[in-house]
mmCIF file of C-alpha atoms in Angstrom:
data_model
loop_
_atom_site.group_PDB
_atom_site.id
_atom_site.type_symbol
_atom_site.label_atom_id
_atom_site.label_comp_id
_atom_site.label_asym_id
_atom_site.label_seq_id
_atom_site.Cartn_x
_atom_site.Cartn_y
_atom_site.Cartn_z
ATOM 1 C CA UNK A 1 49.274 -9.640 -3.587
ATOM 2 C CA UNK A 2 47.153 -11.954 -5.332
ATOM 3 C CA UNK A 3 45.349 -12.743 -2.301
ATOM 4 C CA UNK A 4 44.691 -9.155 -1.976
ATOM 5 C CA UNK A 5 43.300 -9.027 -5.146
ATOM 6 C CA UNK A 6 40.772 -12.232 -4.557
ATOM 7 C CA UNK A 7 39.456 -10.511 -1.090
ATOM 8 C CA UNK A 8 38.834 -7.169 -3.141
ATOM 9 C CA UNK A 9 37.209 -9.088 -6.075
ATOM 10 C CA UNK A 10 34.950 -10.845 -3.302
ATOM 11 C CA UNK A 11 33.988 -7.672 -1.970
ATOM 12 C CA UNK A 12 32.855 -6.122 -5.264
ATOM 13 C CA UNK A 13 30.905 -9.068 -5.854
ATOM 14 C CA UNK A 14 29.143 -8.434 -2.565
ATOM 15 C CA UNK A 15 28.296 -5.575 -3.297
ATOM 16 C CA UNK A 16 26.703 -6.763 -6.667
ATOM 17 C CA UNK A 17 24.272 -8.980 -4.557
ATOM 18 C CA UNK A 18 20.794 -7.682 -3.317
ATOM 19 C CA UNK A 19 19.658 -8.979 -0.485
ATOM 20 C CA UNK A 20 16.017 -9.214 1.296
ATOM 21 C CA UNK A 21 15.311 -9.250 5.081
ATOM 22 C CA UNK A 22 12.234 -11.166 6.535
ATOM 23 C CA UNK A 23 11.123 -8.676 9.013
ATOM 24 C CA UNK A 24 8.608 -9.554 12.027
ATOM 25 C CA UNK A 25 7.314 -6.499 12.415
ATOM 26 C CA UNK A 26 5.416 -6.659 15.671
ATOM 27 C CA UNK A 27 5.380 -8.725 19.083
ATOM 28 C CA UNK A 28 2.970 -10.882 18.065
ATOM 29 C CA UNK A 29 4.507 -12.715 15.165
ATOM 30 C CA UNK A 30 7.645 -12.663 17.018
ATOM 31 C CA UNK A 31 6.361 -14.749 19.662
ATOM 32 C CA UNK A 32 5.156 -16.921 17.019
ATOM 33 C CA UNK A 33 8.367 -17.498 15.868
ATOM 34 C CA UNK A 34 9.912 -18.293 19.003
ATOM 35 C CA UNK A 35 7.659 -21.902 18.551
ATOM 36 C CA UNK A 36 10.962 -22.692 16.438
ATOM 37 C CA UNK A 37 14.045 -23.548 18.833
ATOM 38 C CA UNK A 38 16.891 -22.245 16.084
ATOM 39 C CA UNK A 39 15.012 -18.964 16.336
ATOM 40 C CA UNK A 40 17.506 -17.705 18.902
ATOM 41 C CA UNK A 41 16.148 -14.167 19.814
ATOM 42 C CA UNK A 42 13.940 -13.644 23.060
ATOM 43 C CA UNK A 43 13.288 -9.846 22.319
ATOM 44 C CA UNK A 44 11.603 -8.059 19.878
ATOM 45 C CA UNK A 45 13.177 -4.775 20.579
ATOM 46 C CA UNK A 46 16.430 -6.820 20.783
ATOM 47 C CA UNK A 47 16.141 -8.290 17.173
ATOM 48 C CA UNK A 48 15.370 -4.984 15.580
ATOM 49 C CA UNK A 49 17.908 -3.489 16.591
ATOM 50 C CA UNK A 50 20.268 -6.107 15.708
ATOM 51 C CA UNK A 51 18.285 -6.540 12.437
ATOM 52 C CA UNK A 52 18.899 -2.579 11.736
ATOM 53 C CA UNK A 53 22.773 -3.241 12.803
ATOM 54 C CA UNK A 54 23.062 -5.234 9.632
ATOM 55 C CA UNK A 55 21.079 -2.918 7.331
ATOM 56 C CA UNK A 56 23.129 -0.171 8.531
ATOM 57 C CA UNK A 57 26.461 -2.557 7.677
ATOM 58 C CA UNK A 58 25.084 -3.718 4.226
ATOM 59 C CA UNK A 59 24.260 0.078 3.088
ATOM 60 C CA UNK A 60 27.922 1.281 4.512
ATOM 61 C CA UNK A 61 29.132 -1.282 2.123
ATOM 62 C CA UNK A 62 27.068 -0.501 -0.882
ATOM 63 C CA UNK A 63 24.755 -3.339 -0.881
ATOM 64 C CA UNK A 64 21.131 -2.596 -1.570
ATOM 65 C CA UNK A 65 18.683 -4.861 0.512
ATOM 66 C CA UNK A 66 14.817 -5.675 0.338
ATOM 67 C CA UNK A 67 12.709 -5.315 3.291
ATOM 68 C CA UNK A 68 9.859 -8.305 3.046
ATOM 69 C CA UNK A 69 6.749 -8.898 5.683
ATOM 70 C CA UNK A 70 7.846 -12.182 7.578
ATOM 71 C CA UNK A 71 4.576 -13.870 8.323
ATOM 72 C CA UNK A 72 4.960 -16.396 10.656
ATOM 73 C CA UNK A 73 1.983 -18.497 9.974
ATOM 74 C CA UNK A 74 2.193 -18.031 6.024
ATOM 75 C CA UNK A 75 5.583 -19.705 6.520
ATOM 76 C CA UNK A 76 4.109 -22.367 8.190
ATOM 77 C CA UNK A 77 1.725 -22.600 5.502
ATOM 78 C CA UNK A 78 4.710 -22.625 2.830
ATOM 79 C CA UNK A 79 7.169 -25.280 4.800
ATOM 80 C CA UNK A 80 3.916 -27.784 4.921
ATOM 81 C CA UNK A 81 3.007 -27.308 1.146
ATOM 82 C CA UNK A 82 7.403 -27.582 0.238
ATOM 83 C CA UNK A 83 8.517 -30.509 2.809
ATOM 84 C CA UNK A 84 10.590 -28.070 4.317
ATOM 85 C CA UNK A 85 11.590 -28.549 7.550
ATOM 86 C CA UNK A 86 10.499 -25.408 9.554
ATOM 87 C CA UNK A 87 13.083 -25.711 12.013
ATOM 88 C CA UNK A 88 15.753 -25.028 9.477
ATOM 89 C CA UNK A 89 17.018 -21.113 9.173
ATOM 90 C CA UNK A 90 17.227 -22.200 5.417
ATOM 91 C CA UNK A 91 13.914 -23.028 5.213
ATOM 92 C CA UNK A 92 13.524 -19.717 6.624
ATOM 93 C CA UNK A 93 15.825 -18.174 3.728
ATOM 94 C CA UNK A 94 13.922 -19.979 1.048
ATOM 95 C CA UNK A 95 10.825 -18.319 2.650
ATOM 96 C CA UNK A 96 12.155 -14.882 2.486
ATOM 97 C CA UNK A 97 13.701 -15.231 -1.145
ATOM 98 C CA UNK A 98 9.969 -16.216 -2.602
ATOM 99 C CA UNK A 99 8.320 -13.158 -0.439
ATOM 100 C CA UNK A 100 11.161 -11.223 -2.479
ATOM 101 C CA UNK A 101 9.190 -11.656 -5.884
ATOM 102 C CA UNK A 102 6.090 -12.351 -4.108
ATOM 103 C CA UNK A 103 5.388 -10.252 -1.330
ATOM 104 C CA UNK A 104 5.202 -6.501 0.018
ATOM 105 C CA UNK A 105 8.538 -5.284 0.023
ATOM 106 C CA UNK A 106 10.133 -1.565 0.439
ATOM 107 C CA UNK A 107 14.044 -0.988 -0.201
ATOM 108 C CA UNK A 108 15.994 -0.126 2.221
ATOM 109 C CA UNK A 109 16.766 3.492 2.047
ATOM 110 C CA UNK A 110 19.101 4.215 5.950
ATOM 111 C CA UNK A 111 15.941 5.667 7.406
ATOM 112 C CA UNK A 112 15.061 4.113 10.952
ATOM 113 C CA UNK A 113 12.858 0.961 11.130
ATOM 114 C CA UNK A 114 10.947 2.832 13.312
ATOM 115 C CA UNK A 115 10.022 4.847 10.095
ATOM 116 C CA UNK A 116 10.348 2.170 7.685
ATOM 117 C CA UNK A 117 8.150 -0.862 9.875
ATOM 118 C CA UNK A 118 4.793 0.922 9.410
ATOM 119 C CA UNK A 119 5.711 2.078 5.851
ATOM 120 C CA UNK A 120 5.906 -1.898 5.222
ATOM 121 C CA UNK A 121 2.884 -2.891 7.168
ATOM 122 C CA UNK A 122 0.819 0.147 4.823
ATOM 123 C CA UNK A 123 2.663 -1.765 2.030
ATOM 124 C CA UNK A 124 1.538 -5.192 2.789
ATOM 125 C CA UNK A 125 -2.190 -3.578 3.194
ATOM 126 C CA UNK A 126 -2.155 -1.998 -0.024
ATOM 127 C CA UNK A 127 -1.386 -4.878 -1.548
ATOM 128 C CA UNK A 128 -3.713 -7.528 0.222
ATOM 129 C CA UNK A 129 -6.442 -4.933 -0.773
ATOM 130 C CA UNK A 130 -5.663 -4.570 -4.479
ATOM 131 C CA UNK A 131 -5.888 -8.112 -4.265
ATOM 132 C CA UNK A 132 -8.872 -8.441 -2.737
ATOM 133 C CA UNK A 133 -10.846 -5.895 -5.084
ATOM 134 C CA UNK A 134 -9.171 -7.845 -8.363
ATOM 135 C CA UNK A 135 -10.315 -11.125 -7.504
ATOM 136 C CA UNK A 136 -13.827 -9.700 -6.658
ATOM 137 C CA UNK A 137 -14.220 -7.922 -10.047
ATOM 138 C CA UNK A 138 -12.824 -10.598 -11.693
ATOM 139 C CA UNK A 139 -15.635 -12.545 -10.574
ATOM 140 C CA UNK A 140 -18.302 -10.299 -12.096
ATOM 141 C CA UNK A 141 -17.510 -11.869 -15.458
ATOM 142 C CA UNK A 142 -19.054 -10.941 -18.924
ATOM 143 C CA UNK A 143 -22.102 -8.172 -19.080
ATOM 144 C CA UNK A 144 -25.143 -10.873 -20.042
ATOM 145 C CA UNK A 145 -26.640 -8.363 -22.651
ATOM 146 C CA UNK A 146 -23.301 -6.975 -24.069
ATOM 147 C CA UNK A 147 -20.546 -9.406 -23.077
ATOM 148 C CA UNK A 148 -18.288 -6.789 -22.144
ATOM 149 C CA UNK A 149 -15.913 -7.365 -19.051
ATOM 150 C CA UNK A 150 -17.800 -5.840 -15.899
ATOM 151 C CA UNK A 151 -14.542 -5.619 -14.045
ATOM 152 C CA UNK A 152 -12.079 -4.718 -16.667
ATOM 153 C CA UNK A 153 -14.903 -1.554 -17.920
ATOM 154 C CA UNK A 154 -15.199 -0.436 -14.296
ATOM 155 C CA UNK A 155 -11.076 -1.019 -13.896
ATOM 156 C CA UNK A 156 -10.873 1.429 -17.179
ATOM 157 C CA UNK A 157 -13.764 4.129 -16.125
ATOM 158 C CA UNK A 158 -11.818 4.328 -12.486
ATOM 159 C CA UNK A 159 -8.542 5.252 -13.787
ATOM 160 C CA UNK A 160 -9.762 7.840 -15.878
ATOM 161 C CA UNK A 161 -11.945 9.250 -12.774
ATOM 162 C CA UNK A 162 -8.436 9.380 -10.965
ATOM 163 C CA UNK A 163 -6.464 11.076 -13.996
ATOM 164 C CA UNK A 164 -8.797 14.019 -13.544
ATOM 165 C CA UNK A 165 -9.376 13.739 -10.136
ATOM 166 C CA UNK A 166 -5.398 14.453 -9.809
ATOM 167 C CA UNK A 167 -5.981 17.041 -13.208
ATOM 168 C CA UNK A 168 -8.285 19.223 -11.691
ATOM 169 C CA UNK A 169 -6.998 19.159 -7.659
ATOM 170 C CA UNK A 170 -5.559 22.707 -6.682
ATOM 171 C CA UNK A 171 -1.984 22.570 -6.530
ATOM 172 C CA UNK A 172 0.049 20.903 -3.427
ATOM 173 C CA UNK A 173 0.101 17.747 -1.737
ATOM 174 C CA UNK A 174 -3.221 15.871 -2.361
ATOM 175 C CA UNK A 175 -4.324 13.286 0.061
ATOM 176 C CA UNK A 176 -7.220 10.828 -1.602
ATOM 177 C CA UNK A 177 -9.200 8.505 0.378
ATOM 178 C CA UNK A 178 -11.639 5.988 -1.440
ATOM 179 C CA UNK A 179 -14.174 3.634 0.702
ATOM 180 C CA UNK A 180 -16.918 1.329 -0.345
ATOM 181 C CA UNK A 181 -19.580 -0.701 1.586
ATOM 182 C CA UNK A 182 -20.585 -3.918 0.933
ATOM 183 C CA UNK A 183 -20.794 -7.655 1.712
ATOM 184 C CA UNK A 184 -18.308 -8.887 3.421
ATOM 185 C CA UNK A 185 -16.357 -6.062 4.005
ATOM 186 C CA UNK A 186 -15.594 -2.130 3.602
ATOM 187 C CA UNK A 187 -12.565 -1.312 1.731
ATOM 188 C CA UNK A 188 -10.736 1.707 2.147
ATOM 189 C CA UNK A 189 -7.986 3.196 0.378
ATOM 190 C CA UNK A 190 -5.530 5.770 0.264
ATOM 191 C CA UNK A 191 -3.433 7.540 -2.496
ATOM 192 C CA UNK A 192 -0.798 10.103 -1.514
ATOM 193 C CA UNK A 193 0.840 12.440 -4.217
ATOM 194 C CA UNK A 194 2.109 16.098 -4.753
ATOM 195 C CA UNK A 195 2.821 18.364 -7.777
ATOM 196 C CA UNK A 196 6.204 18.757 -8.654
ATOM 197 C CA UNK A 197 7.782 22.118 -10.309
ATOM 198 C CA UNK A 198 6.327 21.041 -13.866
ATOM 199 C CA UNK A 199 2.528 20.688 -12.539
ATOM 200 C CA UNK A 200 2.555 17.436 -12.776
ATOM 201 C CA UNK A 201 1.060 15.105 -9.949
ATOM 202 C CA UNK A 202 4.165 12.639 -8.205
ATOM 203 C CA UNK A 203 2.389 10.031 -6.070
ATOM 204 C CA UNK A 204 4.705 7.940 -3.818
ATOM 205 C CA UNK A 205 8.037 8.651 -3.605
ATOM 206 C CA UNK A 206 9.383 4.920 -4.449
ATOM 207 C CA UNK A 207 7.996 3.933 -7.505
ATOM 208 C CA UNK A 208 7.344 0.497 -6.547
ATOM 209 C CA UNK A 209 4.633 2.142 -4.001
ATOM 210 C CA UNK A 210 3.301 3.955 -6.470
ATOM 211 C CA UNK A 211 2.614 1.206 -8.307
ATOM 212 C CA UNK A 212 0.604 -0.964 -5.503
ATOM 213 C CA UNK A 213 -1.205 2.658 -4.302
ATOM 214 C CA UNK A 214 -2.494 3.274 -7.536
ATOM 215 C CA UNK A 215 -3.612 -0.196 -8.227
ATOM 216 C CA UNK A 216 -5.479 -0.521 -4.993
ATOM 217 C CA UNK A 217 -6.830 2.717 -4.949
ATOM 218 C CA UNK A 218 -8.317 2.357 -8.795
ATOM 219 C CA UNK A 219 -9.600 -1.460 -7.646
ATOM 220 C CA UNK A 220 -11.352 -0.291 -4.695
ATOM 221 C CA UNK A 221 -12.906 2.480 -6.949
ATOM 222 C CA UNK A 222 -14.165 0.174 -10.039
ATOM 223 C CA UNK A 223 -15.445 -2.167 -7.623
ATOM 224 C CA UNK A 224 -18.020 0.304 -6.234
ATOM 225 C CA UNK A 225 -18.819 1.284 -9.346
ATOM 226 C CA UNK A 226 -18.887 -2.283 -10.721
ATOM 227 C CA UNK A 227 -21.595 -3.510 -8.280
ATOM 228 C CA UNK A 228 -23.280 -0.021 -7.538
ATOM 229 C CA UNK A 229 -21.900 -0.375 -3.858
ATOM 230 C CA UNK A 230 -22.387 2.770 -2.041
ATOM 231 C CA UNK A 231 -19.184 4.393 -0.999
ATOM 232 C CA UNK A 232 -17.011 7.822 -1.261
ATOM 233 C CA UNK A 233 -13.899 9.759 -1.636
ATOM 234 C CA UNK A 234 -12.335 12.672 -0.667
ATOM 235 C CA UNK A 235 -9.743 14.995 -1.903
ATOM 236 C CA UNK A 236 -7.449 16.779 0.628
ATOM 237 C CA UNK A 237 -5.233 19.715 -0.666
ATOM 238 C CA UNK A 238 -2.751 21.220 1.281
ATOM 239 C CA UNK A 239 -0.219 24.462 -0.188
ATOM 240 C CA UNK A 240 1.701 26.127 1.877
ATOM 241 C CA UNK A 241 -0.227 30.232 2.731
ATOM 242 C CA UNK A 242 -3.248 28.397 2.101
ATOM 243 C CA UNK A 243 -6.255 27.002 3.732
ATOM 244 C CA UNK A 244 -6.681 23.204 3.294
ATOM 245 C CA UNK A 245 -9.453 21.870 0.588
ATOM 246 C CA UNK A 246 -11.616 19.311 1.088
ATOM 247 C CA UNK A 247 -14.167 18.234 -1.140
ATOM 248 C CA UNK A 248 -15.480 14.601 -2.632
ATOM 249 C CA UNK A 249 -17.647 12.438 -4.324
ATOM 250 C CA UNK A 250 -20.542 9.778 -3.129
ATOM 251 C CA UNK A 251 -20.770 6.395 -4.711
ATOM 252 C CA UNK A 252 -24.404 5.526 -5.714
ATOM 253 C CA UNK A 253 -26.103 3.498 -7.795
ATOM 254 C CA UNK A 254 -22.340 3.111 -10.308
ATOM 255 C CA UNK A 255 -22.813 6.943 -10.285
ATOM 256 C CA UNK A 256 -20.001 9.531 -9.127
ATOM 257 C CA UNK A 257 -22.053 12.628 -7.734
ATOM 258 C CA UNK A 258 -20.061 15.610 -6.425
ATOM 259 C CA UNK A 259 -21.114 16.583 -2.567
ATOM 260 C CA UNK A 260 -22.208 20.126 -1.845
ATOM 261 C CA UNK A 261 -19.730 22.316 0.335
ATOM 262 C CA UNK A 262 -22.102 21.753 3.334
ATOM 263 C CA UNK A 263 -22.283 17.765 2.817
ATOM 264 C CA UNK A 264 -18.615 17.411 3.287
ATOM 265 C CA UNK A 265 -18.851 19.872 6.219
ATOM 266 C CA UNK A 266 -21.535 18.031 7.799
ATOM 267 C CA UNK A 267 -19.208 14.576 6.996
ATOM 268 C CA UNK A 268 -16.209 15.981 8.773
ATOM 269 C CA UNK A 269 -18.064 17.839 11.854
ATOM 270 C CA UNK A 270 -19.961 14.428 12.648
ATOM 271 C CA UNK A 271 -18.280 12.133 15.038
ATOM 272 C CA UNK A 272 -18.995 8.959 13.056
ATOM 273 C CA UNK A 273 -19.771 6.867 16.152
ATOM 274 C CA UNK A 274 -21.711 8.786 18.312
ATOM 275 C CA UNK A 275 -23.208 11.039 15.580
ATOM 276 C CA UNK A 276 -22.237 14.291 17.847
ATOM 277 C CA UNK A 277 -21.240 17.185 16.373
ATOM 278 C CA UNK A 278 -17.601 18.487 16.671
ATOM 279 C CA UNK A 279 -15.602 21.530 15.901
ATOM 280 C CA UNK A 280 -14.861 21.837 12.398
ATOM 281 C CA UNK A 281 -10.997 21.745 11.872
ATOM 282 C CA UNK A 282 -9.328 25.517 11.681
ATOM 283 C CA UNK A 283 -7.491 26.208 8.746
ATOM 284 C CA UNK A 284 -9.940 23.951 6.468
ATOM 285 C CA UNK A 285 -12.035 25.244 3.508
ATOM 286 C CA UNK A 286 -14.780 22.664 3.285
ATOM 287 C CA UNK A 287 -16.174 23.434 -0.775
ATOM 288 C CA UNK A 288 -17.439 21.919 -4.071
ATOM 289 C CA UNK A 289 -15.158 19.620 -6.302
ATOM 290 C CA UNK A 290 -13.991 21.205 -9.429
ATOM 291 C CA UNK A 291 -16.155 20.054 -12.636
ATOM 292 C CA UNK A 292 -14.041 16.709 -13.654
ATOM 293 C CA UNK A 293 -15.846 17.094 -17.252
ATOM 294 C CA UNK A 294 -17.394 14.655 -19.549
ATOM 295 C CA UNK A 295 -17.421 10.562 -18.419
ATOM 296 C CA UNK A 296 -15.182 9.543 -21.699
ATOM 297 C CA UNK A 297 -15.753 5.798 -20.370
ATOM 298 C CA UNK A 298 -19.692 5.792 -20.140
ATOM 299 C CA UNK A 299 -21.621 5.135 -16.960
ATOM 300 C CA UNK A 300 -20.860 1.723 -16.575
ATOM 301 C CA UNK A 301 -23.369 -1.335 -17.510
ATOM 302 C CA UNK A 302 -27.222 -0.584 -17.357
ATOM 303 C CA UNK A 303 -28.793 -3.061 -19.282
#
């Protein structure tokens, strides 16, 4: 009896536990990891579907697990800087528990992998990019004439663009895109969302998501306004017994200019390699963007 009772006990203490899973998502990084001889699996199609044997297992049981990005040469990077022997599946542990509070992660919800891989490969974007935009505007430093931060003003002016950007969208799911050119790279990104029965906007359905997706998407914003970095976005509206809307913005000069109906039909009908011309999309009204009102945050710096 009372060894009954210790095997139960044990079991509801599993069941406390969270766990994370180190995931290599594609072929390539698997192969990397096969450099390490106590790496014991030859397949990739194999190990996920071993690795989604034990998800499966854990969830049956109650246990809530972590899905991280396992980047093979980051933890290469990580064993060198620790001492750790990379050879050692508890280096390999350690690894995963830091990418736990580090890293892009998703929970682990008992949809396929095959759904939940490139959910965590979006993640792990979204996140590199927010971090890429925040150290750039973090560089712009003080305004010389004002002293005001560049990048925290453009980081404020951004999210309230967005707040009525989601305010004055039609209602339905809204799909936002936000790109800006410059040196070295273009950075493009995407916000997702829907209205609920209230009329309020829900963006991603896990809230950490939401969190990263709104982050990157307001970086990537500010920093084309921040450094006057030409760039765009567009609004997507979908309802269902309704035509699509699509409408947007340009990025000039730290200004936000609304695009005539036929700009954004011209932008959409264009290939953008060739230049060609292509059938606009059926079902689509191409139009204006609704008046988002008065700039509460100023135009930026112009001094």
């Amino acid at each position: 009896m009372a060894h009954t009772d210790h095997q139960t006990m044990r079991r509801d203490v599993r069941r406390e536990i969270a766990g994370t899973i180190g995931l290599l998502t594609d072929e390539h990084d698997f192969r990397t990891m096969r450099r390490y001889r106590s790496f014991t699996f030859d397949d990739h199609t194999t190990y996920l579907r071993q690795v989604e044997a034990v998800l499966r297992s854990r969830a049956a049981q109650g246990t809530h697990t972590t899905l991280a990005l396992f980047d093979p040469e980051d933890y290469a990077v990580y064993c060198a800087e620790t001492g750790l022997d990379p050879e050692s599946p508890t280096s390999r542990t350690r690894f995963t528990a830091e990418l736990a509070s580090t890293g892009p992660t998703i929970p682990y919800d008992g949809s396929p992998l095959a759904t939940l891989l490139p959910a965590l490969v979006d993640e792990a974007v979204r996140q590199a990019t927010w971090e890429y935009a925040t150290t750039l505007l973090t560089r712009l430093g003080p305004c010389p004439t004002c002293g005001e931060d560049i990048g925290r003003a453009a980081f404020t002016r951004a999210s309230d663009l967005l707040v009525r950007i989601l305010d004055t969208a039609p209602p339905g799911d809204r799909h936002l895109v936000c790109s800006v050119s410059g040196p070295p790279d273009t950075l493009v990104s995407v916000l997702h969302g829907d209205q609920d029965g209230q009329g309020d906007t829900r963006l991603d359905e896990a809230e950490a998501l939401e969190f990263t997706s709104v982050l990157a998407f307001t970086s990537v914003l500010a920093l084309g306004l921040a450094t006057r970095s030409p760039g765009g976005l567009v609004m997507r509206t979908s309802a269902p017994g309704t035509a699509d809307q699509v409408y947007g913005w340009r990025l000039r000069t730290g200004a936000f200019e609304p695009l005539t109906a036929s700009e954004v039909f011209d932008a959409y009908c264009t290939d953008a390699e060739s230049g060609d011309l292509i059938s606009p999309e059926p079902g689509v009204d191409y139009c204006e963007p609704p008046d988002l009102g008065e700039d509460r945050t100023g135009q930026g710096h112009h001094h």
